[in-house]
XYZ file of C-alpha atoms in Angstrom:
196
model
C -0.020 0.011 -0.002
C 2.779 2.440 1.003
C 4.718 1.717 -2.194
C 1.680 2.583 -4.226
C 1.123 5.815 -2.395
C 4.754 6.849 -3.052
C 4.605 5.901 -6.729
C 1.426 7.987 -7.115
C 3.098 10.924 -5.496
C 6.255 10.628 -7.661
C 4.189 10.323 -10.787
C 2.203 13.425 -9.864
C 5.428 15.626 -9.723
C 6.047 17.896 -12.649
C 8.149 16.279 -15.367
C 10.979 18.940 -15.020
C 11.340 18.047 -11.341
C 11.600 14.381 -12.196
C 14.315 15.140 -14.743
C 16.228 17.101 -12.115
C 15.908 14.181 -9.696
C 17.264 11.707 -12.278
C 19.884 14.072 -13.524
C 21.301 14.694 -9.989
C 20.999 18.488 -10.438
C 18.655 18.792 -7.616
C 20.903 16.934 -5.313
C 23.797 19.109 -6.406
C 21.715 22.193 -5.802
C 20.830 21.019 -2.250
C 24.549 20.447 -1.606
C 25.418 23.972 -2.729
C 22.641 25.297 -0.601
C 23.818 23.426 2.423
C 27.420 24.731 1.887
C 26.157 28.264 1.573
C 24.162 28.022 4.791
C 27.209 26.600 6.582
C 29.335 29.546 5.352
C 26.693 32.057 6.464
C 26.473 30.444 10.020
C 30.355 30.377 10.212
C 30.503 34.027 9.298
C 27.687 34.937 11.844
C 29.509 32.903 14.563
C 32.854 34.592 13.853
C 31.256 38.084 13.734
C 30.150 37.538 17.292
C 33.852 37.168 18.174
C 34.968 40.449 16.681
C 35.515 43.534 18.771
C 33.427 46.350 17.238
C 36.005 49.144 17.944
C 39.286 47.549 17.015
C 38.063 44.795 14.716
C 40.424 42.251 16.404
C 38.954 39.304 18.215
C 37.096 39.662 21.597
C 36.991 37.318 24.472
C 34.444 35.017 22.773
C 37.293 33.950 20.453
C 39.224 32.122 23.163
C 37.313 28.954 22.271
C 38.322 29.406 18.585
C 42.040 28.994 19.242
C 43.220 26.391 16.809
C 46.736 25.599 18.192
C 47.040 23.006 20.951
C 50.101 24.809 22.451
C 50.966 28.539 22.207
C 52.612 31.457 23.931
C 50.371 34.172 25.324
C 51.604 37.748 25.412
C 49.247 39.932 27.584
C 49.637 43.624 26.540
C 48.446 46.775 28.445
C 48.787 50.261 27.378
C 50.743 52.447 29.870
C 49.024 55.372 31.364
C 45.966 54.865 29.288
C 43.453 56.279 31.815
C 45.434 59.485 31.890
C 45.379 59.622 28.053
C 41.618 59.269 28.114
C 41.246 61.897 30.803
C 43.533 64.438 29.081
C 42.894 63.794 25.513
C 39.307 62.424 25.468
C 37.806 59.109 24.759
C 37.720 59.594 21.019
C 41.431 60.120 20.880
C 41.791 57.087 23.267
C 39.847 54.949 20.934
C 42.035 56.035 17.987
C 45.047 54.828 20.083
C 43.440 51.512 20.718
C 42.636 51.047 17.087
C 46.136 51.876 16.060
C 47.701 49.689 18.554
C 45.513 46.659 17.780
C 46.160 47.183 14.069
C 49.890 46.932 14.550
C 49.520 43.839 16.752
C 47.220 42.171 14.241
C 49.516 42.988 11.283
C 52.237 40.814 12.749
C 50.082 37.681 13.135
C 50.702 34.640 10.880
C 49.065 31.158 10.583
C 46.418 30.604 13.292
C 47.848 33.393 15.479
C 45.361 35.892 16.826
C 44.970 39.105 18.758
C 42.221 39.273 21.325
C 41.009 42.456 22.987
C 40.737 41.249 26.582
C 39.146 44.410 27.774
C 39.723 48.218 27.808
C 43.306 48.733 26.866
C 44.377 45.110 27.394
C 45.093 42.733 24.478
C 46.373 39.163 24.350
C 48.449 37.864 21.498
C 48.026 34.004 20.933
C 51.312 33.187 19.182
C 53.211 30.142 17.987
C 55.965 29.506 20.581
C 58.749 29.915 18.081
C 57.653 33.454 17.087
C 57.185 35.327 20.366
C 60.552 37.154 20.433
C 60.274 38.055 16.730
C 56.762 39.256 17.203
C 57.785 41.514 20.162
C 60.753 42.967 18.168
C 58.573 43.739 15.247
C 55.924 45.365 17.471
C 58.544 47.472 19.255
C 59.998 48.508 15.986
C 56.613 49.493 14.396
C 55.291 51.239 17.522
C 58.419 53.326 18.235
C 57.311 56.099 15.881
C 53.808 56.249 17.395
C 55.087 56.897 20.907
C 52.426 54.399 22.246
C 53.906 52.983 25.467
C 52.884 49.616 26.660
C 53.884 46.752 28.856
C 53.523 43.096 28.401
C 53.810 39.740 30.151
C 54.479 36.361 28.559
C 53.185 32.871 29.435
C 55.141 30.365 27.422
C 53.935 26.963 26.085
C 50.318 27.221 27.273
C 48.161 24.212 26.724
C 44.836 25.163 25.209
C 43.014 23.158 27.952
C 44.756 25.304 30.605
C 43.995 28.694 29.027
C 42.878 30.392 32.300
C 46.093 29.451 34.047
C 48.066 30.660 31.033
C 46.265 34.034 31.129
C 46.950 34.323 34.892
C 50.757 33.618 34.276
C 50.952 36.204 31.529
C 48.969 38.781 33.654
C 51.329 38.185 36.583
C 54.368 38.746 34.229
C 52.725 41.976 32.902
C 52.165 43.219 36.529
C 55.821 42.710 37.190
C 56.837 44.691 34.157
C 54.582 47.487 35.211
C 56.074 47.471 38.691
C 59.522 47.580 37.300
C 58.690 50.562 35.045
C 57.054 52.435 37.891
C 60.113 51.967 40.168
C 62.306 53.612 37.433
C 59.977 56.561 36.702
C 60.345 59.648 38.731
C 57.171 60.323 40.763
C 56.372 63.761 39.220
C 57.015 62.547 35.578
C 53.902 62.667 33.534
C 53.510 60.662 30.225
C 51.886 62.721 27.600
C 50.389 61.772 24.265
C 49.424 64.109 21.492
C 47.449 63.672 18.256
C 50.671 63.996 16.288
C 52.191 61.099 18.131
C 49.429 58.613 17.236
């Protein structure tokens, strides 16, 4: 009985549709449609991981790290609050954009820059590239007068990401303390629009 019903349904289909089924074109069309939907979903999923201001990744991208082992470099802009207070938030935003652009420009194969929050960024790097990355950043940012501190956590396992971030943050804090101990108490770091 069921076979008869199915045969009747198939026979009632328009002839063009039957040709497409026999030809395989319909199946091919469905495959292309599925691939297109998959790409759209991937694009949407990735767009949720992008920081709107700087266009680098945001914290949601931590679960998108493709490497099993990597180095984390935790960056923090020096005296950024003072810059925002003195020059305004619009200028501060331009500093964040410029800084993140320079970081992102140095990334290669599966490396990523993540805006951790405010003026903090984390670089996820292949372990063999950390020193080269830091040298390039220092060289590129020298002309901008953007001052920053960083901490490194080496050979972080993706499954122990939080611990790696904590290690990098502790290293960053140590660098900031060392910088403060060298800076005279009354020295003020200034930024100007021509520097950035």
